[in-house]
Amino acid sequence: MKVLFATAEAWPLAKTGGLGDVAFGLTRALAELGCDVRLLMPAYPGAAEQLEGAVRRRQVPWADGDVALIEGRLPGTDVGVWLLDDPPLFARVGGPYATAGGEAWPDNHRRFLRLSQVAAALAAGEVLDWRADVLHGNDWQTALAPVFLRGRGERPATVFGIHNLAYRGLFPAESYARLGLPAELWHPEGLEFFGQLAFIKGSLVFADALVTVSPTYAREIQTPAFGWGLEGLLYHRRDRLFGIVNGIDTDTWDPRSDRHLAARYSAPDDRARAANRRAVAQAVGLDAGDGPVLGFVGRLVEQKGVDLILDALPRLLAAGARLVCLGAGDHRLEVALRAAAQQHPGRVGVVIGYDEALAHQIEAGSDLFLMPSRFEPCGLNQLYSLRYGTPPVVYPTGGLADTVVDVDAHPQGGTGFHLAASDGAALAAAVERALAHWQDRAAWHAIQARGMAGAYSWEASAQAYRDLYREVVAERG
Ligand code: ADP
C-alpha cells in the first residue's frame, strides 16, 4: 500500500496543533504496519535540518518554473518525507499559516494551492518515479488536491482527514479566477461557499472518502450545531464519511516511566497518587491534604467549557475538592481563573501558560480530570487521564463520548463520568457523583484499572486507516 500523506504540519518538523501530532503518530504507525508512506509538507525554515536519512534535493520541472523537493526521513521512523521547497512561498520567518504576530499570511491561498497541486501530481506519479495508491490529504491546506485528479481514469484513490472543521480555508471570490481554478466548479455544488471560495470543499465534494477523528464527531458534523455551514454537504456524503479515533504517544504518556512524576506506577496505587497529588499541590500553591484534587489542562477557549468549571466552583469546593487549572488562551478566561484562585487561596491553583511537565503532573496528581468541552473532535487529554488512572469527567460529545464510558450507566465497564447537560450544574452533579464512588477505594481502583488497561496507541487507528485505504483502492478497481 503506497500512501502519500499530504499535510501542512508534522511534528517535530512543524506543529501548531493536533494535526501535527496525528501526522507523526499515524504515519509512523502505518509504516510499522508495512505501508510505504511518504509525507509531503512545505519546507518551512528549519524543517529540512531535522530530517534523518540520506537527505537530498531533487529539482522537478513545474509549469511556472522549477520547484524542489527535499527528500529524507521523519525522525525516528521509516516514513519518507518530501519537503516542498518553494522559498518565495514557504521560506518565511513566522508560523506555517500566520506571521509571528498572528496575522494570516495574505497569500495563503497561493501557498496552499501550490501544496495541493504538488500533492496531486506527486501522488499521480507525474513528478518522480513513485506513484501513490492513496492520496491522504488533511484539512483545508491540502483539500484542493482531489480537484486536480478528478475525471481521470487512472488516478490514486483520495482520502481526506478532517481535524478541525472550523477552519474551512475561505477566500474572497476574486481569488478564484486568479488561482486559475476550473470555472465550471464555481457553484454551490463545487468550490463556492456562500459567495466565497472554500478550499475544504475541494475534498468534501471530490475525495473518495472522508475521515474525521471520532465516530460521534462524524455524526455531529452532519448537524447545524457542529457543521459550520457544511452540514448539508456532509450529510449528503454520509455514506463516505467515517470516524476513526486518534491514538496517543504511549511512550511520552506512560505513568510507568514518566520522568515528570514524583512517583511512577503501573496500576492503581494510592501511595503513588498521594505523592503525585502532594507534588502538584505544592507546585501550584494548594493546601496539603488527602482530599480529592480536580485537574484541568487545556486551551482556554469557549470550546473547552472552562466557564462551566467556574460556574460549578462553589459546589465543587463545598464537596471538599481542590482545583488545579493549567492553560492559556482567551484573556477573559485567564482573568476569571486568576480571580477564582485569589478568591479561594489554597483551594484553587491556577497556572497560566504552556507547561508540558506540569501537564503530566496534573494528569497523575489529580483524582478526577475535568473536560467539559462543548464540542471535541477527538480530544487527547481524556485519553492521557484514562491511561494515568485519573477518571475523566466529560460532556459526552465527539471523541469524549466515544472514549469515556460512564460508571453509573455501565457499572461493569465504566471508566469515567458523563455530564447530563452542558452547564455548570451538570458538571457539579457529575463530580459529586464521582466523589461518592471515590470514597469506596476498592470500587475506585476497579474504575481506574479499566481506564489504565485501555488500548490508546496508534496501532489500532492505523489498522483502521489501512482497512479504509484498501476499501477505497478496491472500489477504484
Ligand atoms: P486541542 O487539540 O483542542 O487543544 P486536545 O485535548 O486534543 O485539545 O489536545 C491538547 C494537547 O495540548 C494535550 O496534549 C494537552 O496536554 C496539551 N496542552 C494544552 N494546553 C496546555 C498547556 N497550557 N500546557 C501544557 N500542555 C497543554
Short mmCIF file of C-alpha atoms and ligand atoms in Angstrom, two decimals:
data_model
loop_
_atom_site.label_atom_id
_atom_site.label_comp_id
_atom_site.label_asym_id
_atom_site.label_seq_id
_atom_site.Cartn_x
_atom_site.Cartn_y
_atom_site.Cartn_z
CA MET A 1 0.00 0.00 0.00
CA LYS A 2 1.63 3.24 -1.15
CA VAL A 3 0.30 6.32 0.62
CA LEU A 4 1.10 9.98 0.11
CA PHE A 5 0.17 11.81 3.32
CA ALA A 6 -0.11 15.50 2.46
CA THR A 7 -0.13 17.89 5.39
CA ALA A 8 0.69 21.47 6.30
CA GLU A 9 2.37 20.35 9.54
CA ALA A 10 4.02 17.30 11.09
CA TRP A 11 5.71 17.06 14.48
CA PRO A 12 8.67 17.52 15.04
CA LEU A 13 9.24 19.40 11.75
CA ALA A 14 6.45 21.93 12.31
CA LYS A 15 3.48 21.90 14.66
CA THR A 16 0.72 24.29 15.69
CA GLY A 17 -1.89 21.80 16.90
CA GLY A 18 -3.35 18.31 16.85
CA LEU A 19 -2.76 17.77 13.11
CA GLY A 20 0.99 17.88 13.72
CA ASP A 21 0.73 15.03 16.25
CA VAL A 22 -1.54 12.97 14.01
CA ALA A 23 0.78 13.39 11.03
CA PHE A 24 3.65 11.94 13.05
CA GLY A 25 1.84 9.25 15.05
CA LEU A 26 -0.31 7.93 12.23
CA THR A 27 2.35 7.83 9.50
CA ARG A 28 4.84 6.15 11.85
CA ALA A 29 2.25 3.50 12.78
CA LEU A 30 1.30 2.95 9.12
CA ALA A 31 4.95 2.42 8.24
CA GLU A 32 5.22 -0.10 11.09
CA LEU A 33 2.27 -1.96 9.53
CA GLY A 34 4.30 -2.23 6.36
CA CYS A 35 2.75 0.58 4.31
CA ASP A 36 5.05 2.61 2.06
CA VAL A 37 4.12 6.04 3.48
CA ARG A 38 5.56 9.30 2.21
CA LEU A 39 4.76 12.59 3.84
CA LEU A 40 4.58 15.85 1.89
CA MET A 41 4.89 19.13 3.78
CA PRO A 42 6.19 22.61 2.90
CA ALA A 43 9.87 23.33 3.57
CA TYR A 44 9.35 25.92 6.29
CA PRO A 45 12.59 27.34 7.72
CA GLY A 46 14.33 24.77 9.92
CA ALA A 47 12.30 21.76 8.78
CA ALA A 48 14.91 20.26 6.43
CA GLU A 49 17.57 20.36 9.17
CA GLN A 50 15.52 17.93 11.24
CA LEU A 51 15.17 15.24 8.59
CA GLU A 52 17.00 11.95 9.03
CA GLY A 53 18.48 9.57 6.48
CA ALA A 54 20.19 10.47 3.22
CA VAL A 55 18.84 13.96 2.74
CA ARG A 56 18.98 15.15 -0.85
CA ARG A 57 17.41 17.78 -3.02
CA ARG A 58 15.53 16.91 -6.18
CA GLN A 59 14.73 19.58 -8.70
CA VAL A 60 11.45 18.96 -10.52
CA PRO A 61 10.12 20.81 -13.53
CA TRP A 62 6.92 22.72 -12.93
CA ALA A 63 4.74 24.79 -15.26
CA ASP A 64 5.84 28.16 -13.85
CA GLY A 65 9.49 27.34 -13.12
CA ASP A 66 11.23 24.59 -11.19
CA VAL A 67 10.32 23.55 -7.70
CA ALA A 68 12.48 21.38 -5.48
CA LEU A 69 11.68 18.54 -3.15
CA ILE A 70 13.97 17.90 -0.19
CA GLU A 71 13.92 14.19 0.49
CA GLY A 72 14.64 12.50 3.82
CA ARG A 73 13.04 10.57 6.66
CA LEU A 74 10.79 11.64 9.51
CA PRO A 75 12.95 11.46 12.68
CA GLY A 76 12.84 8.07 14.38
CA THR A 77 10.56 6.48 11.77
CA ASP A 78 10.52 4.71 8.42
CA VAL A 79 8.36 7.43 6.93
CA GLY A 80 9.77 9.07 3.80
CA VAL A 81 9.41 12.85 3.69
CA TRP A 82 9.31 15.28 0.79
CA LEU A 83 9.53 18.91 1.76
CA LEU A 84 8.20 21.20 -0.92
CA ASP A 85 10.92 23.80 -1.25
CA ASP A 86 9.45 26.88 -2.83
CA PRO A 87 11.22 29.70 -0.98
CA PRO A 88 9.05 32.63 -2.12
CA LEU A 89 6.04 30.81 -0.68
CA PHE A 90 7.37 28.98 2.37
CA ALA A 91 10.78 30.26 3.49
CA ARG A 92 9.44 32.86 5.89
CA VAL A 93 10.09 33.64 9.49
CA GLY A 94 6.84 33.12 11.38
CA GLY A 95 4.31 30.31 11.66
CA PRO A 96 3.09 27.92 8.95
CA TYR A 97 -0.13 29.89 8.48
CA ALA A 98 0.49 33.27 10.06
CA THR A 99 3.10 35.87 10.90
CA ALA A 100 4.75 35.85 14.31
CA GLY A 101 2.15 38.47 15.26
CA GLY A 102 -0.71 36.11 14.38
CA GLU A 103 -1.83 37.71 11.09
CA ALA A 104 -2.70 35.11 8.43
CA TRP A 105 -0.20 35.25 5.55
CA PRO A 106 -2.01 37.31 2.86
CA ASP A 107 -1.12 34.79 0.13
CA ASN A 108 -2.21 31.64 1.96
CA HIS A 109 -4.48 30.76 -0.97
CA ARG A 110 -1.46 30.72 -3.31
CA ARG A 111 0.75 28.87 -0.85
CA PHE A 112 -1.68 26.05 -0.22
CA LEU A 113 -2.94 25.86 -3.79
CA ARG A 114 0.68 25.04 -4.64
CA LEU A 115 0.90 22.40 -1.90
CA SER A 116 -2.35 20.81 -3.13
CA GLN A 117 -1.18 20.83 -6.77
CA VAL A 118 2.15 19.24 -5.96
CA ALA A 119 0.39 16.63 -3.77
CA ALA A 120 -1.87 15.65 -6.67
CA ALA A 121 0.99 15.48 -9.18
CA LEU A 122 3.29 13.51 -6.85
CA ALA A 123 0.55 11.05 -5.96
CA ALA A 124 -0.31 10.55 -9.61
CA GLY A 125 3.32 9.69 -10.40
CA GLU A 126 3.89 12.73 -12.59
CA VAL A 127 6.82 14.14 -10.65
CA LEU A 128 9.05 11.27 -9.53
CA ASP A 129 9.26 7.56 -10.26
CA TRP A 130 6.84 6.84 -7.43
CA ARG A 131 3.08 6.73 -7.59
CA ALA A 132 0.61 6.50 -4.69
CA ASP A 133 -2.28 4.08 -4.36
CA VAL A 134 -3.87 6.56 -1.96
CA LEU A 135 -3.53 10.30 -1.54
CA HIS A 136 -4.43 11.15 2.08
CA GLY A 137 -4.94 14.91 2.44
CA ASN A 138 -5.63 16.76 5.68
CA ASP A 139 -7.55 19.94 6.50
CA TRP A 140 -8.10 22.83 4.13
CA GLN A 141 -4.44 23.39 3.22
CA THR A 142 -4.32 20.25 1.08
CA ALA A 143 -8.02 19.95 0.33
CA LEU A 144 -7.85 21.09 -3.30
CA ALA A 145 -5.72 18.12 -4.37
CA PRO A 146 -8.65 15.88 -5.47
CA VAL A 147 -9.84 18.71 -7.74
CA PHE A 148 -6.73 18.22 -9.89
CA LEU A 149 -7.25 14.46 -10.09
CA ARG A 150 -10.95 14.37 -10.88
CA GLY A 151 -12.17 12.96 -14.16
CA ARG A 152 -9.01 10.91 -14.72
CA GLY A 153 -9.37 7.20 -15.38
CA GLU A 154 -6.01 6.33 -13.85
CA ARG A 155 -5.60 8.08 -10.55
CA PRO A 156 -4.87 7.33 -6.89
CA ALA A 157 -7.81 6.95 -4.54
CA THR A 158 -8.32 10.02 -2.35
CA VAL A 159 -8.95 10.12 1.41
CA PHE A 160 -9.39 13.37 3.33
CA GLY A 161 -8.90 13.86 7.07
CA ILE A 162 -10.98 16.47 8.90
CA HIS A 163 -9.16 17.54 12.05
CA ASN A 164 -10.87 20.85 12.58
CA LEU A 165 -13.92 21.78 10.55
CA ALA A 166 -13.88 25.28 11.99
CA TYR A 167 -11.10 26.16 9.53
CA ARG A 168 -12.55 25.97 6.04
CA GLY A 169 -9.97 27.88 4.01
CA LEU A 170 -12.29 30.73 2.99
CA PHE A 171 -11.10 33.35 0.50
CA PRO A 172 -12.86 36.13 -1.44
CA ALA A 173 -14.49 35.25 -4.77
CA GLU A 174 -11.91 37.39 -6.64
CA SER A 175 -9.14 34.94 -5.72
CA TYR A 176 -10.93 32.14 -7.56
CA ALA A 177 -10.13 33.20 -11.10
CA ARG A 178 -6.67 34.41 -10.12
CA LEU A 179 -5.81 30.95 -8.85
CA GLY A 180 -6.85 29.51 -12.21
CA LEU A 181 -9.36 27.12 -10.66
CA PRO A 182 -11.81 25.48 -13.10
CA ALA A 183 -14.63 27.91 -13.95
CA GLU A 184 -17.17 25.10 -14.05
CA LEU A 185 -16.64 24.44 -10.33
CA TRP A 186 -17.71 27.93 -9.25
CA HIS A 187 -21.11 27.00 -7.89
CA PRO A 188 -22.51 25.79 -4.55
CA GLU A 189 -22.10 22.15 -5.50
CA GLY A 190 -18.45 22.82 -6.35
CA LEU A 191 -15.99 25.06 -4.53
CA GLU A 192 -18.22 28.05 -3.82
CA PHE A 193 -19.45 28.61 -0.27
CA PHE A 194 -21.95 31.47 0.07
CA GLY A 195 -20.10 33.63 -2.44
CA GLN A 196 -16.61 32.73 -1.21
CA LEU A 197 -14.03 30.15 -2.21
CA ALA A 198 -13.81 27.33 0.37
CA PHE A 199 -10.68 25.21 -0.07
CA ILE A 200 -12.10 22.47 2.17
CA LYS A 201 -14.88 21.81 -0.34
CA GLY A 202 -12.31 20.55 -2.82
CA SER A 203 -12.15 17.40 -0.69
CA LEU A 204 -15.57 17.38 0.98
CA VAL A 205 -17.05 17.26 -2.54
CA PHE A 206 -14.42 15.33 -4.52
CA ALA A 207 -12.49 12.99 -2.19
CA ASP A 208 -13.43 9.31 -2.36
CA ALA A 209 -13.63 9.02 1.44
CA LEU A 210 -13.76 11.49 4.32
CA VAL A 211 -12.46 10.66 7.78
CA THR A 212 -12.80 12.61 10.98
CA VAL A 213 -11.22 11.83 14.31
CA SER A 214 -14.10 10.09 16.10
CA PRO A 215 -17.33 8.33 15.07
CA THR A 216 -19.55 10.61 17.18
CA TYR A 217 -17.98 13.76 15.70
CA ALA A 218 -18.55 12.27 12.23
CA ARG A 219 -22.29 12.20 13.02
CA GLU A 220 -22.34 15.55 14.81
CA ILE A 221 -20.84 17.49 11.87
CA GLN A 222 -23.85 16.49 9.79
CA THR A 223 -25.96 18.78 12.02
CA PRO A 224 -26.17 22.60 12.13
CA ALA A 225 -24.82 22.79 15.69
CA PHE A 226 -21.43 21.34 14.65
CA GLY A 227 -21.30 21.67 10.84
CA TRP A 228 -20.06 25.27 10.24
CA GLY A 229 -22.50 25.58 7.33
CA LEU A 230 -21.15 22.40 5.71
CA GLU A 231 -23.60 20.05 7.46
CA GLY A 232 -25.79 19.65 4.38
CA LEU A 233 -22.84 18.59 2.23
CA LEU A 234 -21.52 16.26 4.94
CA TYR A 235 -24.98 14.72 5.34
CA HIS A 236 -25.14 14.24 1.58
CA ARG A 237 -21.79 12.41 1.75
CA ARG A 238 -22.58 10.47 4.92
CA ASP A 239 -22.03 7.08 3.23
CA ARG A 240 -18.44 8.14 2.57
CA LEU A 241 -17.82 9.80 5.95
CA PHE A 242 -16.03 7.75 8.63
CA GLY A 243 -14.80 8.31 12.18
CA ILE A 244 -11.52 6.85 13.45
CA VAL A 245 -10.34 7.80 16.95
CA ASN A 246 -6.79 9.16 17.20
CA GLY A 247 -4.11 7.32 19.11
CA ILE A 248 -1.74 8.89 21.64
CA ASP A 249 2.01 8.72 22.04
CA THR A 250 2.12 5.92 24.59
CA ASP A 251 5.87 6.36 25.15
CA THR A 252 5.59 10.01 26.17
CA TRP A 253 2.44 9.38 28.18
CA ASP A 254 3.29 6.36 30.31
CA PRO A 255 2.85 6.52 34.11
CA ARG A 256 5.38 3.69 34.49
CA SER A 257 8.25 5.69 33.06
CA ASP A 258 7.13 9.36 33.10
CA ARG A 259 10.11 11.35 34.37
CA HIS A 260 7.95 14.37 35.19
CA LEU A 261 6.22 12.49 38.02
CA ALA A 262 7.13 12.43 41.72
CA ALA A 263 6.10 8.75 41.79
CA ARG A 264 5.67 6.32 38.91
CA TYR A 265 3.13 3.49 38.91
CA SER A 266 1.80 0.70 36.74
CA ALA A 267 -1.53 0.01 38.47
CA PRO A 268 -3.95 1.93 40.71
CA ASP A 269 -1.75 2.91 43.62
CA ASP A 270 -2.96 5.21 46.41
CA ARG A 271 0.54 5.90 47.73
CA ALA A 272 1.91 6.96 44.34
CA ARG A 273 -1.23 9.06 43.78
CA ALA A 274 -0.75 10.76 47.16
CA ALA A 275 2.89 11.57 46.32
CA ASN A 276 1.90 12.99 42.94
CA ARG A 277 -1.00 14.90 44.50
CA ARG A 278 1.35 16.45 47.06
CA ALA A 279 3.78 17.47 44.30
CA VAL A 280 1.05 19.17 42.26
CA ALA A 281 -0.43 20.86 45.33
CA GLN A 282 2.96 22.25 46.19
CA ALA A 283 3.70 23.35 42.62
CA VAL A 284 0.51 25.39 42.29
CA GLY A 285 0.04 26.53 45.89
CA LEU A 286 -2.80 24.27 47.04
CA ASP A 287 -3.31 23.30 50.68
CA ALA A 288 -1.79 19.98 51.64
CA GLY A 289 -4.15 17.12 52.39
CA ASP A 290 -5.53 13.85 51.16
CA GLY A 291 -8.85 15.25 49.93
CA PRO A 292 -9.61 14.98 46.21
CA VAL A 293 -7.97 17.22 43.62
CA LEU A 294 -9.72 18.05 40.35
CA GLY A 295 -7.47 18.80 37.37
CA PHE A 296 -7.90 20.74 34.13
CA VAL A 297 -5.37 21.21 31.32
CA GLY A 298 -6.21 22.80 28.00
CA ARG A 299 -6.54 25.79 25.76
CA LEU A 300 -8.64 28.45 27.45
CA VAL A 301 -11.29 28.84 24.78
CA GLU A 302 -15.07 28.69 24.71
CA GLN A 303 -14.90 25.15 23.23
CA LYS A 304 -13.29 23.69 26.35
CA GLY A 305 -16.07 24.74 28.78
CA VAL A 306 -13.80 26.44 31.34
CA ASP A 307 -16.73 28.70 32.21
CA LEU A 308 -18.67 25.59 33.32
CA ILE A 309 -15.92 24.83 35.82
CA LEU A 310 -16.15 28.40 37.15
CA ASP A 311 -19.95 28.14 37.39
CA ALA A 312 -19.69 24.85 39.26
CA LEU A 313 -16.88 26.02 41.56
CA PRO A 314 -18.92 26.77 44.73
CA ARG A 315 -20.39 23.27 44.69
CA LEU A 316 -17.05 21.64 43.85
CA LEU A 317 -15.41 23.35 46.83
CA ALA A 318 -18.38 22.55 49.08
CA ALA A 319 -17.84 18.89 48.18
CA GLY A 320 -14.37 19.16 49.69
CA ALA A 321 -12.39 19.25 46.43
CA ARG A 322 -9.41 21.39 45.45
CA LEU A 323 -8.97 22.51 41.85
CA VAL A 324 -5.86 22.92 39.69
CA CYS A 325 -6.06 24.52 36.23
CA LEU A 326 -3.31 24.86 33.61
CA GLY A 327 -3.97 26.67 30.37
CA ALA A 328 -3.57 29.71 28.18
CA GLY A 329 -5.84 31.42 25.71
CA ASP A 330 -8.67 33.94 25.92
CA HIS A 331 -7.79 36.86 28.14
CA ARG A 332 -11.29 36.90 29.67
CA LEU A 333 -10.98 33.29 30.84
CA GLU A 334 -7.44 33.80 32.11
CA VAL A 335 -8.64 36.74 34.21
CA ALA A 336 -11.62 34.78 35.54
CA LEU A 337 -9.45 31.82 36.55
CA ARG A 338 -6.90 34.05 38.26
CA ALA A 339 -9.70 35.75 40.16
CA ALA A 340 -11.02 32.38 41.33
CA ALA A 341 -7.55 31.44 42.60
CA GLN A 342 -7.32 34.73 44.51
CA GLN A 343 -10.76 34.29 46.00
CA HIS A 344 -10.04 30.73 47.17
CA PRO A 345 -6.39 30.62 48.22
CA GLY A 346 -5.20 27.10 48.88
CA ARG A 347 -8.30 25.62 47.28
CA VAL A 348 -7.87 26.76 43.67
CA GLY A 349 -4.48 26.78 41.93
CA VAL A 350 -4.12 28.36 38.51
CA VAL A 351 -1.13 28.42 36.19
CA ILE A 352 -1.48 30.47 33.03
CA GLY A 353 0.91 29.34 30.31
CA TYR A 354 2.06 26.26 28.44
CA ASP A 355 3.90 23.79 30.67
CA GLU A 356 4.45 20.25 29.42
CA ALA A 357 5.88 18.94 32.73
CA LEU A 358 3.05 20.36 34.82
CA ALA A 359 0.50 18.88 32.38
CA HIS A 360 1.96 15.43 33.09
CA GLN A 361 1.98 16.10 36.83
CA ILE A 362 -1.65 17.18 36.83
CA GLU A 363 -2.68 14.03 34.97
CA ALA A 364 -1.02 11.88 37.64
CA GLY A 365 -1.66 14.01 40.71
CA SER A 366 -5.38 14.72 40.30
CA ASP A 367 -8.14 12.36 41.37
CA LEU A 368 -10.50 13.42 38.60
CA PHE A 369 -9.76 15.13 35.28
CA LEU A 370 -12.33 17.72 34.14
CA MET A 371 -13.04 18.04 30.41
CA PRO A 372 -16.49 19.61 29.95
CA SER A 373 -15.90 20.58 26.29
CA ARG A 374 -18.86 21.89 24.30
CA PHE A 375 -17.52 20.04 21.25
CA GLU A 376 -14.45 17.85 20.90
CA PRO A 377 -13.49 16.24 17.57
CA CYS A 378 -11.33 13.65 19.38
CA GLY A 379 -9.55 15.06 22.43
CA LEU A 380 -6.26 13.82 23.84
CA ASN A 381 -6.34 14.85 27.47
CA GLN A 382 -9.12 12.43 28.38
CA LEU A 383 -7.03 9.61 26.87
CA TYR A 384 -3.98 10.67 28.88
CA SER A 385 -6.06 10.78 32.06
CA LEU A 386 -7.55 7.32 31.43
CA ARG A 387 -4.05 5.96 30.97
CA TYR A 388 -2.91 7.68 34.18
CA GLY A 389 -5.75 6.24 36.28
CA THR A 390 -7.43 9.63 36.65
CA PRO A 391 -11.07 9.10 35.66
CA PRO A 392 -12.26 11.90 33.36
CA VAL A 393 -15.46 13.88 33.86
CA VAL A 394 -16.64 14.81 30.36
CA TYR A 395 -19.53 16.19 28.41
CA PRO A 396 -20.30 13.28 26.06
CA THR A 397 -19.66 14.95 22.70
CA GLY A 398 -17.41 13.83 19.82
CA GLY A 399 -14.39 11.80 20.88
CA LEU A 400 -15.27 12.22 24.57
CA ALA A 401 -18.48 10.24 24.01
CA ASP A 402 -16.53 7.55 22.16
CA THR A 403 -13.67 7.08 24.62
CA VAL A 404 -15.14 7.60 28.12
CA VAL A 405 -17.75 5.14 29.46
CA ASP A 406 -19.98 6.40 32.27
CA VAL A 407 -19.58 4.45 35.51
CA ASP A 408 -23.21 4.62 36.60
CA ALA A 409 -24.60 3.78 33.17
CA HIS A 410 -22.16 0.84 32.86
CA PRO A 411 -21.14 -0.35 36.33
CA GLN A 412 -19.03 -3.21 34.94
CA GLY A 413 -17.29 -1.23 32.18
CA GLY A 414 -17.31 2.41 33.29
CA THR A 415 -14.12 4.46 33.11
CA GLY A 416 -15.35 7.99 33.86
CA PHE A 417 -18.36 10.26 34.30
CA HIS A 418 -20.65 11.97 31.78
CA LEU A 419 -22.33 15.35 32.30
CA ALA A 420 -26.09 15.14 31.73
CA ALA A 421 -26.09 18.60 30.12
CA SER A 422 -23.60 21.22 29.00
CA ASP A 423 -23.77 23.52 32.04
CA GLY A 424 -22.16 24.14 35.42
CA ALA A 425 -24.91 22.43 37.45
CA ALA A 426 -24.48 19.24 35.42
CA LEU A 427 -20.70 19.40 35.92
CA ALA A 428 -21.14 19.81 39.68
CA ALA A 429 -23.59 16.91 39.76
CA ALA A 430 -21.20 14.66 37.80
CA VAL A 431 -18.29 15.50 40.13
CA GLU A 432 -20.44 14.84 43.21
CA ARG A 433 -21.44 11.51 41.73
CA ALA A 434 -17.79 10.68 41.02
CA LEU A 435 -16.67 11.62 44.54
CA ALA A 436 -19.26 9.27 46.03
CA HIS A 437 -17.55 6.44 44.14
CA TRP A 438 -14.14 7.78 45.14
CA GLN A 439 -14.96 7.10 48.82
CA ASP A 440 -15.14 3.38 48.05
CA ARG A 441 -11.48 2.62 47.40
CA ALA A 442 -11.89 -0.90 46.03
CA ALA A 443 -14.57 0.19 43.57
CA TRP A 444 -12.47 3.21 42.63
CA HIS A 445 -9.43 1.07 41.90
CA ALA A 446 -11.55 -1.04 39.56
CA ILE A 447 -12.64 2.08 37.65
CA GLN A 448 -9.04 3.29 37.44
CA ALA A 449 -7.78 -0.12 36.33
CA ARG A 450 -10.28 -0.31 33.46
CA GLY A 451 -9.17 3.06 32.14
CA MET A 452 -5.48 2.21 32.50
CA ALA A 453 -5.96 -1.07 30.62
CA GLY A 454 -7.43 0.59 27.52
CA ALA A 455 -5.57 0.46 24.19
CA TYR A 456 -4.78 4.03 23.19
CA SER A 457 -1.79 3.52 20.90
CA TRP A 458 -1.75 4.48 17.21
CA GLU A 459 -1.63 0.86 16.14
CA ALA A 460 -5.38 0.22 16.21
CA SER A 461 -6.12 3.54 14.47
CA ALA A 462 -3.52 2.84 11.80
CA GLN A 463 -5.11 -0.55 11.13
CA ALA A 464 -8.48 1.13 10.65
CA TYR A 465 -6.92 3.62 8.20
CA ARG A 466 -5.20 0.82 6.31
CA ASP A 467 -8.53 -1.06 6.02
CA LEU A 468 -10.13 2.09 4.67
CA TYR A 469 -7.31 2.59 2.14
CA ARG A 470 -7.81 -0.99 0.93
CA GLU A 471 -11.51 -0.36 0.54
CA VAL A 472 -11.18 2.83 -1.49
CA VAL A 473 -8.46 1.31 -3.66
CA ALA A 474 -10.62 -1.76 -4.33
CA GLU A 475 -13.56 0.46 -5.26
CA ARG A 476 -11.50 2.21 -7.90
CA GLY A 477 -10.80 -1.19 -9.40
P1 ADP B 1 -6.95 20.57 21.44
O1 ADP B 1 -6.22 19.87 20.31
O2 ADP B 1 -8.33 21.01 21.10
O3 ADP B 1 -6.16 21.65 22.06
P2 ADP B 1 -6.61 18.06 22.87
O4 ADP B 1 -7.09 17.54 24.17
O5 ADP B 1 -6.90 17.21 21.67
O6 ADP B 1 -7.18 19.50 22.64
O7 ADP B 1 -5.03 18.25 22.93
C1 ADP B 1 -4.46 19.22 23.74
C2 ADP B 1 -2.99 18.92 23.91
O8 ADP B 1 -2.27 20.09 24.28
C3 ADP B 1 -2.72 17.93 25.01
O9 ADP B 1 -1.54 17.25 24.70
C4 ADP B 1 -2.52 18.85 26.24
O10 ADP B 1 -1.83 18.25 27.28
C5 ADP B 1 -1.77 19.97 25.60
N1 ADP B 1 -1.96 21.26 26.28
C6 ADP B 1 -2.96 22.14 26.09
N2 ADP B 1 -2.75 23.25 26.84
C7 ADP B 1 -1.62 23.04 27.52
C8 ADP B 1 -0.88 23.82 28.48
N3 ADP B 1 -1.29 25.01 28.88
N4 ADP B 1 0.27 23.29 28.95
C9 ADP B 1 0.68 22.08 28.56
N5 ADP B 1 0.03 21.31 27.67
C10 ADP B 1 -1.11 21.77 27.17
#
